[in-house]
Amino acid sequence: MSSNAGAEPSRRRGRVIVISGPSGTGKTSICNALLRRLPGAVWSVSATTRPPRGGEISGQSYEFISPQEFERREVADEFLETAEYVGHRYGTPRRPVQDAVDQGQYVIMEIDVQGGIQVARKVPDAICIFVLPPDLESLRARLEGRRTEAQEQISRRLAKADGEIAVARDSGCYRYFVINDVLEATIAQVEQIIHAEQSHS
Ligand code: 5GP
């Protein structure tokens, strides 16, 4: 994933930007667009125990680690948040987030709703955005079109979607819900949210 880390040494306050939503809603495309377009935006590389999918390289989208290593880091309090998602552990390393925020950068993290709630509570000025699919059928079509997961994994991810949306709503931690129907329009909407947040802070 690209980053705009070197662009413009800025004097603005760094911000954490959380993008959550059910699997297949287009979160990764939105994050990639933000990384290209927002000056000083960096990607938060999560650690996970899930095996890499075709083409994924450790250290880029994720750091792929063993369950034992995950547990060691968790006990050492190295994660800002952690979650379990369809049988695998995921966690956001704390240190790189803090360093980037201190340097005035936007830290983009694509994390699930359990993690988003933890971040919102620990980082009160985090901008938390939840991405919704236009409907569940389009979500199924996107997951099947991706051809990266087995049918059983797709079914588990779809079954989770309703619950995730309810948890996000009930938590009160997500100030923004955007429906990703037309990707370009959604990206523009997310950019507007971030700019509005920055100008009011
Ligand atoms: P995937 O396996 O499709 O890459 O990710 C599955 C889910 O885990 C997605 O909802 C993704 O946003 C979420 N996720 C990825 N990294 C993290 C993380 O560090 N923490 C949490 N809580 N969720 C994560």
Coordinates of C-alpha atoms and ligand atoms in Angstrom, one line a residue:
M1 CA 0.0 0.0 0.0
S2 CA 1.4 3.4 -0.9
S3 CA 1.8 6.3 1.6
N4 CA 2.2 10.0 1.4
A5 CA 4.4 10.0 4.5
G6 CA 7.1 12.2 3.1
A7 CA 4.9 14.9 1.8
E8 CA 4.7 18.3 3.4
P9 CA 6.1 18.6 6.9
S10 CA 3.0 19.9 8.4
R11 CA 2.2 21.9 11.6
R12 CA -1.2 20.5 12.0
R13 CA -2.2 18.1 14.8
G14 CA -1.9 14.5 13.8
R15 CA -5.1 12.5 13.7
V16 CA -6.1 8.9 13.8
I17 CA -8.6 8.0 11.1
V18 CA -10.5 4.7 11.6
I19 CA -12.3 3.1 8.7
S20 CA -14.5 0.2 9.7
G21 CA -17.4 -1.7 8.0
P22 CA -18.3 -5.3 7.1
S23 CA -15.9 -7.3 4.9
G24 CA -16.4 -6.4 1.2
T25 CA -17.8 -2.9 1.6
G26 CA -14.8 -1.3 -0.2
K27 CA -12.9 -0.1 2.9
T28 CA -9.5 -0.9 1.4
S29 CA -10.2 1.0 -1.8
I30 CA -11.3 4.0 0.3
C31 CA -8.1 3.8 2.5
N32 CA -5.9 3.5 -0.6
A33 CA -7.4 6.6 -2.1
L34 CA -7.0 8.5 1.2
L35 CA -3.3 7.4 1.3
R36 CA -2.8 8.8 -2.2
R37 CA -4.7 12.0 -1.8
L38 CA -4.2 13.2 1.8
P39 CA -0.8 14.8 2.3
G40 CA 1.0 13.3 5.3
A41 CA -1.2 10.2 5.4
V42 CA 0.3 6.9 6.6
W43 CA -1.0 3.4 6.8
S44 CA -1.2 1.6 10.2
V45 CA 0.2 -1.8 9.5
S46 CA -1.7 -4.3 11.6
A47 CA -0.4 -7.5 12.9
T48 CA -2.5 -10.6 12.3
T49 CA -2.4 -14.3 12.8
R50 CA -4.4 -15.0 9.6
P51 CA -2.4 -16.5 6.8
P52 CA -1.5 -14.2 3.9
R53 CA -3.8 -14.2 0.9
G54 CA -2.3 -14.5 -2.6
G55 CA 0.0 -11.5 -3.3
E56 CA 0.1 -10.2 0.3
I57 CA 3.6 -9.5 1.6
S58 CA 4.3 -9.2 5.3
G59 CA 5.0 -5.7 6.4
Q60 CA 2.9 -4.0 3.7
S61 CA -0.8 -4.5 4.2
Y62 CA -0.2 -6.6 7.4
E63 CA 2.5 -8.1 9.4
F64 CA 1.8 -11.8 9.5
I65 CA 2.8 -13.4 12.8
S66 CA 2.2 -16.6 14.7
P67 CA -0.5 -16.8 17.5
Q68 CA 2.4 -17.2 20.0
E69 CA 4.1 -14.0 18.8
F70 CA 0.7 -12.2 18.9
E71 CA 0.2 -13.3 22.5
R72 CA 3.7 -12.2 23.5
R73 CA 3.1 -8.7 22.1
E74 CA -0.4 -8.5 23.7
V75 CA 1.0 -9.4 27.1
A76 CA 3.8 -6.8 26.6
D77 CA 1.0 -4.2 25.9
E78 CA 2.4 -3.4 22.4
F79 CA -1.1 -3.1 20.9
L80 CA -3.4 0.0 20.9
E81 CA -6.3 -2.4 20.3
T82 CA -6.9 -6.1 19.4
A83 CA -9.8 -8.1 18.1
E84 CA -10.6 -11.6 17.0
Y85 CA -12.3 -11.8 13.6
V86 CA -13.6 -15.1 12.1
G87 CA -11.0 -17.2 14.0
H88 CA -7.9 -15.0 13.7
R89 CA -6.4 -12.3 15.9
Y90 CA -5.7 -8.8 14.6
G91 CA -4.0 -5.9 16.4
T92 CA -2.8 -2.3 15.9
P93 CA 0.8 -1.7 17.0
R94 CA 0.7 1.2 19.4
R95 CA 4.1 2.8 18.9
P96 CA 4.0 3.6 15.1
V97 CA 0.6 5.2 15.6
Q98 CA 1.8 7.5 18.4
D99 CA 5.0 8.4 16.5
A100 CA 3.0 9.4 13.4
V101 CA 0.4 11.4 15.3
D102 CA 3.3 13.2 17.1
Q103 CA 4.7 14.1 13.7
G104 CA 1.4 15.6 12.6
Q105 CA 0.4 12.8 10.2
Y106 CA -2.9 11.2 9.5
V107 CA -2.8 7.6 10.5
I108 CA -5.3 5.6 8.5
M109 CA -6.4 2.3 10.1
E110 CA -8.8 -0.2 8.6
I111 CA -10.0 -2.1 11.6
D112 CA -13.1 -4.0 12.6
V113 CA -15.8 -2.6 14.9
Q114 CA -14.5 -4.1 18.1
G115 CA -11.1 -2.4 17.5
G116 CA -12.7 0.8 16.4
I117 CA -14.6 1.1 19.7
Q118 CA -11.4 0.5 21.6
V119 CA -9.5 3.2 19.6
A120 CA -12.4 5.7 20.0
R121 CA -12.3 5.3 23.8
K122 CA -8.5 5.6 24.0
V123 CA -8.0 8.3 21.4
P124 CA -11.0 10.7 21.8
D125 CA -10.2 12.8 18.8
A126 CA -10.0 9.9 16.4
I127 CA -12.2 10.3 13.3
C128 CA -14.2 7.1 13.2
I129 CA -16.1 6.3 10.0
F130 CA -18.2 3.3 9.3
V131 CA -18.7 2.1 5.7
L132 CA -22.0 0.5 4.9
P133 CA -22.9 -1.6 1.8
P134 CA -25.9 -0.3 -0.3
D135 CA -27.5 -3.7 0.6
L136 CA -26.5 -7.2 1.7
E137 CA -26.9 -8.7 -1.8
S138 CA -24.3 -6.3 -3.2
L139 CA -22.0 -7.3 -0.3
R140 CA -22.3 -11.0 -1.2
A141 CA -21.6 -10.1 -4.9
R142 CA -18.5 -8.2 -4.0
L143 CA -17.1 -10.9 -1.7
E144 CA -17.8 -13.6 -4.3
G145 CA -16.2 -11.5 -7.0
R146 CA -13.1 -11.0 -5.0
R147 CA -12.4 -14.8 -5.2
T148 CA -9.9 -14.7 -2.3
E149 CA -11.9 -16.6 0.2
A150 CA -13.5 -20.0 0.4
Q151 CA -17.3 -20.1 0.3
E152 CA -17.4 -21.0 4.0
Q153 CA -15.3 -17.9 4.9
I154 CA -17.6 -15.8 2.7
S155 CA -20.7 -17.1 4.5
R156 CA -19.1 -16.4 7.9
R157 CA -18.2 -12.9 6.9
L158 CA -21.7 -12.2 5.6
A159 CA -23.3 -13.6 8.7
K160 CA -21.2 -11.1 10.7
A161 CA -22.2 -8.1 8.7
D162 CA -25.6 -7.4 10.4
G163 CA -24.1 -7.8 13.9
E164 CA -21.2 -5.5 13.1
I165 CA -23.5 -2.7 11.9
A166 CA -25.7 -3.0 15.0
V167 CA -22.6 -2.9 17.3
A168 CA -21.3 0.2 15.5
R169 CA -24.6 2.0 15.8
D170 CA -25.2 1.1 19.5
S171 CA -21.6 1.9 20.5
G172 CA -22.0 5.6 19.7
C173 CA -18.3 5.6 18.8
Y174 CA -18.7 6.1 15.1
R175 CA -19.8 9.6 14.3
Y176 CA -20.0 9.0 10.6
F177 CA -21.8 6.3 8.6
V178 CA -21.3 6.4 4.8
I179 CA -22.9 4.2 2.2
N180 CA -20.5 3.0 -0.4
D181 CA -22.6 2.8 -3.5
V182 CA -20.4 4.7 -6.0
L183 CA -16.8 4.5 -4.8
E184 CA -15.6 7.9 -6.1
A185 CA -18.5 9.7 -4.4
T186 CA -17.8 7.8 -1.2
I187 CA -14.1 8.8 -1.2
A188 CA -15.1 12.4 -1.8
Q189 CA -17.5 12.2 1.1
V190 CA -14.8 10.8 3.4
E191 CA -12.4 13.5 2.4
Q192 CA -15.0 16.1 3.2
I193 CA -15.5 14.6 6.7
I194 CA -11.8 14.7 7.4
H195 CA -11.4 18.3 6.2
A196 CA -14.4 19.4 8.2
E197 CA -13.0 17.7 11.3
Q198 CA -9.6 19.4 10.8
S199 CA -11.1 22.8 10.4
H200 CA -13.2 22.5 13.5
S201 CA -10.4 21.1 15.7
Ligands
5GP1 P1 -9.2 -9.2 6.4 O1 -8.8 -10.6 6.9 O2 -10.3 -9.3 5.4 O3 -7.9 -8.5 5.9 O4 -9.7 -8.4 7.6 C1 -10.8 -8.8 8.4 C2 -11.3 -7.8 9.3 O5 -10.3 -7.4 10.3 C3 -11.6 -6.5 8.6 O6 -12.8 -6.0 9.1 C4 -10.4 -5.6 8.9 O7 -10.8 -4.2 8.9 C5 -10.1 -6.0 10.3 N1 -8.8 -5.7 10.8 C6 -7.7 -5.6 10.1 N2 -6.6 -5.2 10.9 C7 -7.2 -5.1 12.1 C8 -6.6 -4.6 13.4 O8 -5.4 -4.4 13.6 N3 -7.5 -4.6 14.4 C9 -8.8 -4.9 14.3 N4 -9.6 -4.7 15.3 N5 -9.3 -5.3 13.1 C10 -8.5 -5.4 12.1

